[in-house]
Amino acid sequence: MKKYLLLFLLLAQSNFLIASQPNSDVMASNIAIVIHGGAGWSRNQTEEKLKSIEDGLKRALDEGFAILESGGTSLDAVEAAVVILEDDVTFNAGKGSVYTAEERQEMDASIMTGELQNAGAVASVSTIKNPIKLARYVMEKTEHVLIVGQGAEKVAIKGGLEVVDPSYFYSKEKLDRVRRQKTKDELSTVGAVAIDKEGNISAATSTGGRSNKLPGRVGDSPIIGAGTWAQNNLCGVSGTGHGEYFMRFNVAREICARMDYLGLSSDQASKQVIDELSGMGIEGGVIVIDKEGNASMIFNTDGMARAYKNSKGDEIVTIY
Ligand code: ASP
């Protein structure tokens, strides 16, 4: 009898705990992750290139999803997924970053988590192996949101993050690209958005920017609200495209604002905003997750490298 009483008390207590969670309306949400490897993949890719894009996406997706599945946070999941893409020379971020007009690499990255809308970002860094880790460090260990250039590199050294010689980022393919410039940009920035078991939404974006950019140019990827946004009970976004316009139209935040104020779905809001960019001849794409773990992957280019996985067993890895 005593045993049943104890069991009853335990159950009653656990129900009470669940009911008192602040995010109780999304407690039952799916865990899900969506990632992108840029929206500028034209149709004339070699079989080998297509395979490396899909392999990179799959590895990043699986890593991020495994973290969510084991009860990890969406912040850890998006960071881990982006680190894999940064380490993969296929993409324009970290190791595969494109070159500036002066044949150097300058990388930008940002990360945001939706519970308190906490965010961190770095821009114009040239020696940081994984800019997304430094963005997270800025968020968690400094009182700032965005730190650039040498200041950011000093923060990395102080924080014990991995600093490398700029030759680590050497890529013949990307150097050739900037030398014969005026070929169309690949827009192969990377990003990830995820929702975890607690209903927390996080987003991360990392890039080498645009090939042949002026030294010191900063794009949308490290700008909170432009290239990255995360807000619990609403949505998370990571963008890829012509950064100057993503900044001017505050694309990531704009999508979430339309979901919030107009009651649009993530598909409707993303399509509206991307359509508006198309109307101005601007190329790009976004990945979005809503508070139920539904994802939208919307782009107006030939192809956006993208992948999605959720706890219902849905999974895609695709480009066109
Ligand atoms: N949005 C990036 C930038 O303008 C480029 C990209 O998406 O590949 O820096």
PDB file of N, CA and C and ligand atoms in Angstrom, residues 36-40 92 108 185-190 205-211 213 217-222 227 239-247 283-285, ligand 1:
ATOM      1  N   HIS A  36      21.843  24.623 -43.953  1.00  0.00           N
ATOM      2  CA  HIS A  36      22.073  24.963 -45.357  1.00  0.00           C
ATOM      3  C   HIS A  36      23.567  25.122 -45.620  1.00  0.00           C
ATOM      4  N   GLY A  37      23.898  24.949 -46.888  1.00  0.00           N
ATOM      5  CA  GLY A  37      25.281  25.122 -47.321  1.00  0.00           C
ATOM      6  C   GLY A  37      25.327  26.106 -48.471  1.00  0.00           C
ATOM      7  N   GLY A  38      24.420  27.114 -48.408  1.00  0.00           N
ATOM      8  CA  GLY A  38      24.434  28.187 -49.386  1.00  0.00           C
ATOM      9  C   GLY A  38      23.406  28.035 -50.488  1.00  0.00           C
ATOM     10  N   ALA A  39      23.004  29.184 -51.043  1.00  0.00           N
ATOM     11  CA  ALA A  39      21.919  29.210 -52.045  1.00  0.00           C
ATOM     12  C   ALA A  39      22.427  29.477 -53.455  1.00  0.00           C
ATOM     13  N   GLY A  40      23.732  29.394 -53.643  1.00  0.00           N
ATOM     14  CA  GLY A  40      24.231  29.789 -54.962  1.00  0.00           C
ATOM     15  C   GLY A  40      24.762  28.647 -55.808  1.00  0.00           C
ATOM     16  N   ASN A  92      31.612  27.733 -48.316  1.00  0.00           N
ATOM     17  CA  ASN A  92      32.231  29.039 -48.120  1.00  0.00           C
ATOM     18  C   ASN A  92      32.087  29.493 -46.668  1.00  0.00           C
ATOM     19  N   ASP A 108      33.020  35.835 -41.256  1.00  0.00           N
ATOM     20  CA  ASP A 108      31.976  36.382 -40.380  1.00  0.00           C
ATOM     21  C   ASP A 108      31.126  35.220 -39.838  1.00  0.00           C
ATOM     22  N   ASP A 185      28.940  34.490 -58.064  1.00  0.00           N
ATOM     23  CA  ASP A 185      29.229  34.045 -56.704  1.00  0.00           C
ATOM     24  C   ASP A 185      28.556  32.723 -56.391  1.00  0.00           C
ATOM     25  N   GLU A 186      29.228  31.918 -55.600  1.00  0.00           N
ATOM     26  CA  GLU A 186      28.614  30.643 -55.218  1.00  0.00           C
ATOM     27  C   GLU A 186      27.615  30.781 -54.076  1.00  0.00           C
ATOM     28  N   LEU A 187      27.739  31.842 -53.292  1.00  0.00           N
ATOM     29  CA  LEU A 187      26.843  31.998 -52.126  1.00  0.00           C
ATOM     30  C   LEU A 187      26.746  30.704 -51.332  1.00  0.00           C
ATOM     31  N   SER A 188      27.905  30.175 -50.942  1.00  0.00           N
ATOM     32  CA  SER A 188      27.858  28.886 -50.248  1.00  0.00           C
ATOM     33  C   SER A 188      28.163  29.007 -48.752  1.00  0.00           C
ATOM     34  N   THR A 189      27.692  30.082 -48.192  1.00  0.00           N
ATOM     35  CA  THR A 189      27.630  30.281 -46.737  1.00  0.00           C
ATOM     36  C   THR A 189      26.946  29.084 -46.077  1.00  0.00           C
ATOM     37  N   VAL A 190      27.204  28.860 -44.797  1.00  0.00           N
ATOM     38  CA  VAL A 190      26.543  27.738 -44.118  1.00  0.00           C
ATOM     39  C   VAL A 190      25.716  28.229 -42.927  1.00  0.00           C
ATOM     40  N   THR A 205      25.049  31.002 -38.240  1.00  0.00           N
ATOM     41  CA  THR A 205      25.425  31.235 -39.636  1.00  0.00           C
ATOM     42  C   THR A 205      26.912  31.557 -39.694  1.00  0.00           C
ATOM     43  N   SER A 206      27.605  31.037 -40.705  1.00  0.00           N
ATOM     44  CA  SER A 206      29.042  31.292 -40.821  1.00  0.00           C
ATOM     45  C   SER A 206      29.421  31.408 -42.292  1.00  0.00           C
ATOM     46  N   THR A 207      30.345  32.326 -42.594  1.00  0.00           N
ATOM     47  CA  THR A 207      30.658  32.570 -44.004  1.00  0.00           C
ATOM     48  C   THR A 207      32.049  33.184 -44.207  1.00  0.00           C
ATOM     49  N   GLY A 208      32.543  33.003 -45.424  1.00  0.00           N
ATOM     50  CA  GLY A 208      33.713  33.758 -45.866  1.00  0.00           C
ATOM     51  C   GLY A 208      33.277  35.022 -46.581  1.00  0.00           C
ATOM     52  N   GLY A 209      31.968  35.235 -46.678  1.00  0.00           N
ATOM     53  CA  GLY A 209      31.418  36.427 -47.336  1.00  0.00           C
ATOM     54  C   GLY A 209      31.347  36.227 -48.838  1.00  0.00           C
ATOM     55  N   ARG A 210      31.584  37.291 -49.591  1.00  0.00           N
ATOM     56  CA  ARG A 210      31.485  37.205 -51.044  1.00  0.00           C
ATOM     57  C   ARG A 210      32.867  37.274 -51.655  1.00  0.00           C
ATOM     58  N   SER A 211      33.079  36.433 -52.656  1.00  0.00           N
ATOM     59  CA  SER A 211      34.370  36.416 -53.334  1.00  0.00           C
ATOM     60  C   SER A 211      34.634  37.797 -53.940  1.00  0.00           C
ATOM     61  N   LYS A 213      35.249  40.516 -52.436  1.00  0.00           N
ATOM     62  CA  LYS A 213      34.729  41.634 -51.635  1.00  0.00           C
ATOM     63  C   LYS A 213      35.880  42.564 -51.264  1.00  0.00           C
ATOM     64  N   ARG A 217      34.913  44.416 -45.729  1.00  0.00           N
ATOM     65  CA  ARG A 217      33.464  44.329 -45.982  1.00  0.00           C
ATOM     66  C   ARG A 217      32.839  43.291 -45.042  1.00  0.00           C
ATOM     67  N   VAL A 218      31.738  43.650 -44.449  1.00  0.00           N
ATOM     68  CA  VAL A 218      31.019  42.709 -43.587  1.00  0.00           C
ATOM     69  C   VAL A 218      29.636  42.484 -44.192  1.00  0.00           C
ATOM     70  N   GLY A 219      29.225  41.222 -44.259  1.00  0.00           N
ATOM     71  CA  GLY A 219      27.918  40.904 -44.846  1.00  0.00           C
ATOM     72  C   GLY A 219      26.839  40.744 -43.795  1.00  0.00           C
ATOM     73  N   ASP A 220      25.792  40.056 -44.164  1.00  0.00           N
ATOM     74  CA  ASP A 220      24.637  39.882 -43.277  1.00  0.00           C
ATOM     75  C   ASP A 220      24.842  38.789 -42.229  1.00  0.00           C
ATOM     76  N   SER A 221      25.731  37.836 -42.540  1.00  0.00           N
ATOM     77  CA  SER A 221      25.806  36.639 -41.687  1.00  0.00           C
ATOM     78  C   SER A 221      26.094  36.936 -40.206  1.00  0.00           C
ATOM     79  N   PRO A 222      26.932  37.926 -39.881  1.00  0.00           N
ATOM     80  CA  PRO A 222      27.150  38.195 -38.457  1.00  0.00           C
ATOM     81  C   PRO A 222      26.188  39.251 -37.906  1.00  0.00           C
ATOM     82  N   GLY A 227      21.122  38.073 -41.049  1.00  0.00           N
ATOM     83  CA  GLY A 227      21.448  36.714 -41.477  1.00  0.00           C
ATOM     84  C   GLY A 227      21.043  35.644 -40.491  1.00  0.00           C
ATOM     85  N   GLY A 239      20.182  32.715 -43.013  1.00  0.00           N
ATOM     86  CA  GLY A 239      20.050  33.111 -44.413  1.00  0.00           C
ATOM     87  C   GLY A 239      21.325  32.939 -45.211  1.00  0.00           C
ATOM     88  N   THR A 240      21.158  32.933 -46.514  1.00  0.00           N
ATOM     89  CA  THR A 240      22.285  32.936 -47.446  1.00  0.00           C
ATOM     90  C   THR A 240      21.862  33.719 -48.676  1.00  0.00           C
ATOM     91  N   GLY A 241      22.740  34.572 -49.141  1.00  0.00           N
ATOM     92  CA  GLY A 241      22.369  35.366 -50.310  1.00  0.00           C
ATOM     93  C   GLY A 241      23.173  36.635 -50.354  1.00  0.00           C
ATOM     94  N   HIS A 242      22.702  37.578 -51.129  1.00  0.00           N
ATOM     95  CA  HIS A 242      23.415  38.838 -51.304  1.00  0.00           C
ATOM     96  C   HIS A 242      23.289  39.654 -50.012  1.00  0.00           C
ATOM     97  N   GLY A 243      24.358  39.612 -49.212  1.00  0.00           N
ATOM     98  CA  GLY A 243      24.308  40.110 -47.844  1.00  0.00           C
ATOM     99  C   GLY A 243      23.912  41.560 -47.685  1.00  0.00           C
ATOM    100  N   GLU A 244      24.302  42.394 -48.643  1.00  0.00           N
ATOM    101  CA  GLU A 244      23.977  43.813 -48.528  1.00  0.00           C
ATOM    102  C   GLU A 244      22.453  43.991 -48.451  1.00  0.00           C
ATOM    103  N   TYR A 245      21.740  43.189 -49.230  1.00  0.00           N
ATOM    104  CA  TYR A 245      20.275  43.301 -49.233  1.00  0.00           C
ATOM    105  C   TYR A 245      19.653  42.611 -48.021  1.00  0.00           C
ATOM    106  N   PHE A 246      20.248  41.508 -47.605  1.00  0.00           N
ATOM    107  CA  PHE A 246      19.734  40.843 -46.406  1.00  0.00           C
ATOM    108  C   PHE A 246      19.840  41.785 -45.203  1.00  0.00           C
ATOM    109  N   MET A 247      20.886  42.621 -45.211  1.00  0.00           N
ATOM    110  CA  MET A 247      21.008  43.605 -44.123  1.00  0.00           C
ATOM    111  C   MET A 247      19.963  44.698 -44.269  1.00  0.00           C
ATOM    112  N   GLU A 283      19.352  37.587 -55.180  1.00  0.00           N
ATOM    113  CA  GLU A 283      19.349  36.132 -54.989  1.00  0.00           C
ATOM    114  C   GLU A 283      19.606  35.753 -53.539  1.00  0.00           C
ATOM    115  N   GLY A 284      18.938  34.684 -53.126  1.00  0.00           N
ATOM    116  CA  GLY A 284      19.195  34.205 -51.771  1.00  0.00           C
ATOM    117  C   GLY A 284      18.218  33.140 -51.340  1.00  0.00           C
ATOM    118  N   GLY A 285      18.386  32.716 -50.097  1.00  0.00           N
ATOM    119  CA  GLY A 285      17.494  31.710 -49.535  1.00  0.00           C
ATOM    120  C   GLY A 285      17.564  31.731 -48.019  1.00  0.00           C
TER     121      GLY A 285
HETATM  122  N1  ASP B   1      25.315  36.146 -47.276  1.00  0.00           N
HETATM  123  C1  ASP B   1      26.729  36.019 -47.497  1.00  0.00           C
HETATM  124  C2  ASP B   1      27.330  37.407 -47.534  1.00  0.00           C
HETATM  125  O1  ASP B   1      26.806  38.272 -48.209  1.00  0.00           O
HETATM  126  C3  ASP B   1      27.064  35.297 -48.755  1.00  0.00           C
HETATM  127  C4  ASP B   1      26.440  33.930 -48.913  1.00  0.00           C
HETATM  128  O2  ASP B   1      25.302  33.698 -48.524  1.00  0.00           O
HETATM  129  O3  ASP B   1      27.122  33.033 -49.435  1.00  0.00           O
HETATM  130  O4  ASP B   1      28.352  37.591 -46.934  1.00  0.00           O
END
